[in-house]
Tab-separated table of C-alpha atoms in Angstrom:
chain	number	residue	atom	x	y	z
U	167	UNK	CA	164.582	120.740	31.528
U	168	UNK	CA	162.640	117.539	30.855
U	169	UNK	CA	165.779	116.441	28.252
U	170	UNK	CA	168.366	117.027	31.084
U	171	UNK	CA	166.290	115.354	33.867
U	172	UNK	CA	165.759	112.157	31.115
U	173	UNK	CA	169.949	112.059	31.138
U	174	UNK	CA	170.420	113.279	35.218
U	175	UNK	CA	168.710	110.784	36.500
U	176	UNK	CA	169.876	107.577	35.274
U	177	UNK	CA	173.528	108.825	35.359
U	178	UNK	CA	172.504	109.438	39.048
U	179	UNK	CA	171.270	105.901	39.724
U	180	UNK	CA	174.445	104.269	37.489
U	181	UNK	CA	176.894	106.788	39.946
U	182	UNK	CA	174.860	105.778	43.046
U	183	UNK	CA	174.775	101.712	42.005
U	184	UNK	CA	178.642	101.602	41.366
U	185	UNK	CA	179.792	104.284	45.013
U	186	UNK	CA	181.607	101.472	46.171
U	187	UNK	CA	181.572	98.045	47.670
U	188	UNK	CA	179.481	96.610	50.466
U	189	UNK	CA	181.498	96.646	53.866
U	190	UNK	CA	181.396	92.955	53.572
U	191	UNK	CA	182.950	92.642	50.364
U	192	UNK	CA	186.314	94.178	51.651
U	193	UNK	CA	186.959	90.698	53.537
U	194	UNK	CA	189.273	88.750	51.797
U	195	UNK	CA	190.677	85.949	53.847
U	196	UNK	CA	189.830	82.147	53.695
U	197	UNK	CA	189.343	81.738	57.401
U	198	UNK	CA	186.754	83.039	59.940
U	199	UNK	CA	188.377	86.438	60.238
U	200	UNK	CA	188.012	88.742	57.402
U	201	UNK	CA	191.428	90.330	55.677
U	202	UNK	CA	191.090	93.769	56.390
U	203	UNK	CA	187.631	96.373	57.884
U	204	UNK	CA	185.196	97.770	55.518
U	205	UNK	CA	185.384	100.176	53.597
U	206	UNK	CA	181.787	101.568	52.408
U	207	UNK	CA	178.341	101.269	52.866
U	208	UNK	CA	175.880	100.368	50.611
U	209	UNK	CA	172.963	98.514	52.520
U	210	UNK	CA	169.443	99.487	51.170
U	211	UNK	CA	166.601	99.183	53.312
U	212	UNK	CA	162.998	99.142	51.020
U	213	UNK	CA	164.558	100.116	48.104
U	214	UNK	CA	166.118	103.445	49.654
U	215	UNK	CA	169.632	103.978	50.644
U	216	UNK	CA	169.942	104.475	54.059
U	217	UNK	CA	171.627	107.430	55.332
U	218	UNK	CA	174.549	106.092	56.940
U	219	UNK	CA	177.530	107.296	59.224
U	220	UNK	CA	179.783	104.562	57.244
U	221	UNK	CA	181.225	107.596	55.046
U	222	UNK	CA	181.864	109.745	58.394
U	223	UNK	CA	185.878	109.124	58.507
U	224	UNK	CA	185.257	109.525	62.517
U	225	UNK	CA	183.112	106.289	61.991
U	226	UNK	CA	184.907	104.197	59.943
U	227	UNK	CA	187.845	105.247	62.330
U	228	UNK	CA	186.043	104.112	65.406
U	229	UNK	CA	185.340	101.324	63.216
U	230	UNK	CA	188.411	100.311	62.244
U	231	UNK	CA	189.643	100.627	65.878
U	232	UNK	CA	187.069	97.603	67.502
U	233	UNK	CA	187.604	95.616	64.153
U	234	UNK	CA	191.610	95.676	65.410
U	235	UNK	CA	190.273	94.814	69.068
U	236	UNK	CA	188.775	92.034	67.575
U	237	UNK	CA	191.137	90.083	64.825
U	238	UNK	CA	194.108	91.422	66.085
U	239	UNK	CA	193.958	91.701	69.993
U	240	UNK	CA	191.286	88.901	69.877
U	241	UNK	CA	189.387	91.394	72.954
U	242	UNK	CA	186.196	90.622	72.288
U	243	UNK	CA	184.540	92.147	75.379
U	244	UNK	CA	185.979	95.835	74.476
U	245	UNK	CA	185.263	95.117	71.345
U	246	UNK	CA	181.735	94.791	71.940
U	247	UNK	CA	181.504	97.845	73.927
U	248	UNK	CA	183.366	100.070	70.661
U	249	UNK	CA	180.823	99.000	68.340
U	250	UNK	CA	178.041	99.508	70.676
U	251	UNK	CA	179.378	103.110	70.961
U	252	UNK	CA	178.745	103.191	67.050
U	253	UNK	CA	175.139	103.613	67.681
U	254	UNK	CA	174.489	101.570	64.647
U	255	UNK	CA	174.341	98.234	65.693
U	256	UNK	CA	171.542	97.968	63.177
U	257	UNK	CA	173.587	98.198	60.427
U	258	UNK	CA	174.594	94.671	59.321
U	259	UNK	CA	178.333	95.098	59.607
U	260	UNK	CA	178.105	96.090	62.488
U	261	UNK	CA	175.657	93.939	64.266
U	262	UNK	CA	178.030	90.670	62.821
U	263	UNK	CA	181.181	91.834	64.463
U	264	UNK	CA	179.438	91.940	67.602
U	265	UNK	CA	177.261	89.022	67.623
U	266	UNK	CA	180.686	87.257	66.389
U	267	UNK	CA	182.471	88.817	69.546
U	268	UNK	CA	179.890	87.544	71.751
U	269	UNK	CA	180.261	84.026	70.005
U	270	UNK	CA	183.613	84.067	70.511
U	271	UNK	CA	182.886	85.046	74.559
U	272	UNK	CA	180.482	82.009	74.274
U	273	UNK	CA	177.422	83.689	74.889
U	274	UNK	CA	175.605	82.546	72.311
U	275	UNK	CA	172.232	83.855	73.088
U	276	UNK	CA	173.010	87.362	72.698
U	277	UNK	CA	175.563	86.443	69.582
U	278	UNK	CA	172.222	84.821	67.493
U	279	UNK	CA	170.837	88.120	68.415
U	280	UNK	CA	172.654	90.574	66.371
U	281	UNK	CA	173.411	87.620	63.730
U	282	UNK	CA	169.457	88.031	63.523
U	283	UNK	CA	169.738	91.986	63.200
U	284	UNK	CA	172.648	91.745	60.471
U	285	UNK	CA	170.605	89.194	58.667
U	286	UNK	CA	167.484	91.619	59.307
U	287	UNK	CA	168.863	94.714	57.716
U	288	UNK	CA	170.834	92.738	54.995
U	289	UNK	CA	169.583	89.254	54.211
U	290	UNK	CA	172.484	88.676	51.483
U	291	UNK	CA	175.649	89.853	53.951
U	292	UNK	CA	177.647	86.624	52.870
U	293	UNK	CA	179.749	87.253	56.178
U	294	UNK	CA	177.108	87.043	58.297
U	295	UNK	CA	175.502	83.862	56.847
U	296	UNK	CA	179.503	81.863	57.314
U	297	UNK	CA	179.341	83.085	60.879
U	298	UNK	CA	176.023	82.548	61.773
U	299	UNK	CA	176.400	78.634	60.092
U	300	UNK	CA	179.232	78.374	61.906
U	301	UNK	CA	177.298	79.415	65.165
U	302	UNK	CA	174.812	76.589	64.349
U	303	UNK	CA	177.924	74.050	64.210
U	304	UNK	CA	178.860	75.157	67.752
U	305	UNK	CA	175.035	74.130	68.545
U	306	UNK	CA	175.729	71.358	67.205
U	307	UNK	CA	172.915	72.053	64.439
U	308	UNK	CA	174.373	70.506	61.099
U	309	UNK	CA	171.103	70.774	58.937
U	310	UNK	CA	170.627	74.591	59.845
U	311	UNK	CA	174.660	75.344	59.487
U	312	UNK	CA	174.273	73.332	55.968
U	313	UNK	CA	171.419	75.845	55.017
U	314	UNK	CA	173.725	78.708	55.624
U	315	UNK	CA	176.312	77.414	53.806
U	316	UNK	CA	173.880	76.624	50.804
U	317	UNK	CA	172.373	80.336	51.033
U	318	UNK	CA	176.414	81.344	50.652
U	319	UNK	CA	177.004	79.499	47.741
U	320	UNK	CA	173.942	80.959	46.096
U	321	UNK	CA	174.950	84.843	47.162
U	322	UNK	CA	178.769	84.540	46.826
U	323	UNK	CA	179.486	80.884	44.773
U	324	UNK	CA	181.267	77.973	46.213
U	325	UNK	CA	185.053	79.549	45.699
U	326	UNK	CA	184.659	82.416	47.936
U	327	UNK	CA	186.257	82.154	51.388
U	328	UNK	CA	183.035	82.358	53.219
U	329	UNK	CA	181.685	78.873	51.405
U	330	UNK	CA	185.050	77.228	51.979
U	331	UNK	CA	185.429	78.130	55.372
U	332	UNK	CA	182.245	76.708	56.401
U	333	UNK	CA	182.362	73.944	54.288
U	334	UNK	CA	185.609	72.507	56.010
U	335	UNK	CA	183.869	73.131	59.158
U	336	UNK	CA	180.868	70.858	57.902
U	337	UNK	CA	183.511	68.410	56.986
U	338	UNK	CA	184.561	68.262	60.672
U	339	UNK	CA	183.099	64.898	61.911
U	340	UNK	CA	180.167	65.879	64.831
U	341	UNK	CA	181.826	66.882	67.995
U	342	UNK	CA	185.410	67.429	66.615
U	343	UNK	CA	186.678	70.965	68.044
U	344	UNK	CA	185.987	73.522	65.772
U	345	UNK	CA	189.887	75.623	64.551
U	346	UNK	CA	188.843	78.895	62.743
């Protein structure tokens, strides 16, 4: 018993380690709206994997369904609502696509709210960190949105679309309009 426990267990950790991506790392595109929705959850909170709803196909469904109100219908308000419906607006993806919804509504309050609670439950969701940065150039905070953009070259490196999206924002001369 001890023998196959000494083999289970790692092999259990190794399966667990490589399930699948993050839901962030499913975004592909160079601008400030990701390529396609997630596809997995692998957020750990205090070193234990949380049980999450991300595998439920009638989450990732509902998912799916605000992420299209959002990038493709550009309805952020509904949008908001779907996600909230979730129940999991603690769960990092989840908490970005709505504070981004309510940045893009311009209530920025309640958008650095949930930017806070994504950041909260996963302080390395690279998607998170471009929007909130970008949030801080709408603020007109340079310093803070060059922190962000520093903290995303350090979690994703300096070719992913993240950094270069908010790094041609930061290029953008103080008070130029913003196109993202």
């Amino acid at each position: 018993m001890r023998k196959l426990s000494t083999l289970l267990v790692p092999g259990l950790v190794a399966v667990s380690l490589a399930a699948g991506p993050a839901l962030t790392s499913a975004y592909a595109a160079g601008s400030d709206e990701p390529s396609s929705p997630p596809k997995s959850d692998t957020s750990t909170k205090k070193g234990k994997k949380k049980s999450s709803s991300v595998s439920d196909p009638k989450f990732l469904a509902a998912y799916r369904t605000a992420y299209t109100t959002i990038y493709d219908n550009h309805d952020y308000t509904s949008a908001i609502g779907q996600l909230k419906q979730l129940k999991r607006d603690d769960v990092a993806d989840v908490a970005n696509l709505i504070g981004y919804s309510y940045r893009k509504l311009g209530d920025y309050q309640s958008s650095k709210v949930y930017y806070e609670i994504a950041l909260k439950d996963d302080p390395n969701h690279v998607r998170t960190w471009q929007y909130y940065g970008l949030w801080q150039l709408e603020q007109g905070n340079r310093e803070q949105a060059q922190y962000h953009l520093n903290k995303i070259a350090m979690l994703a490196g300096t070719d992913s679309s993240e950094y270069r999206s908010l790094a041609a924002a930061l290029d953008k001369p103080t008070g130029a309009t913003l196109v993202y």
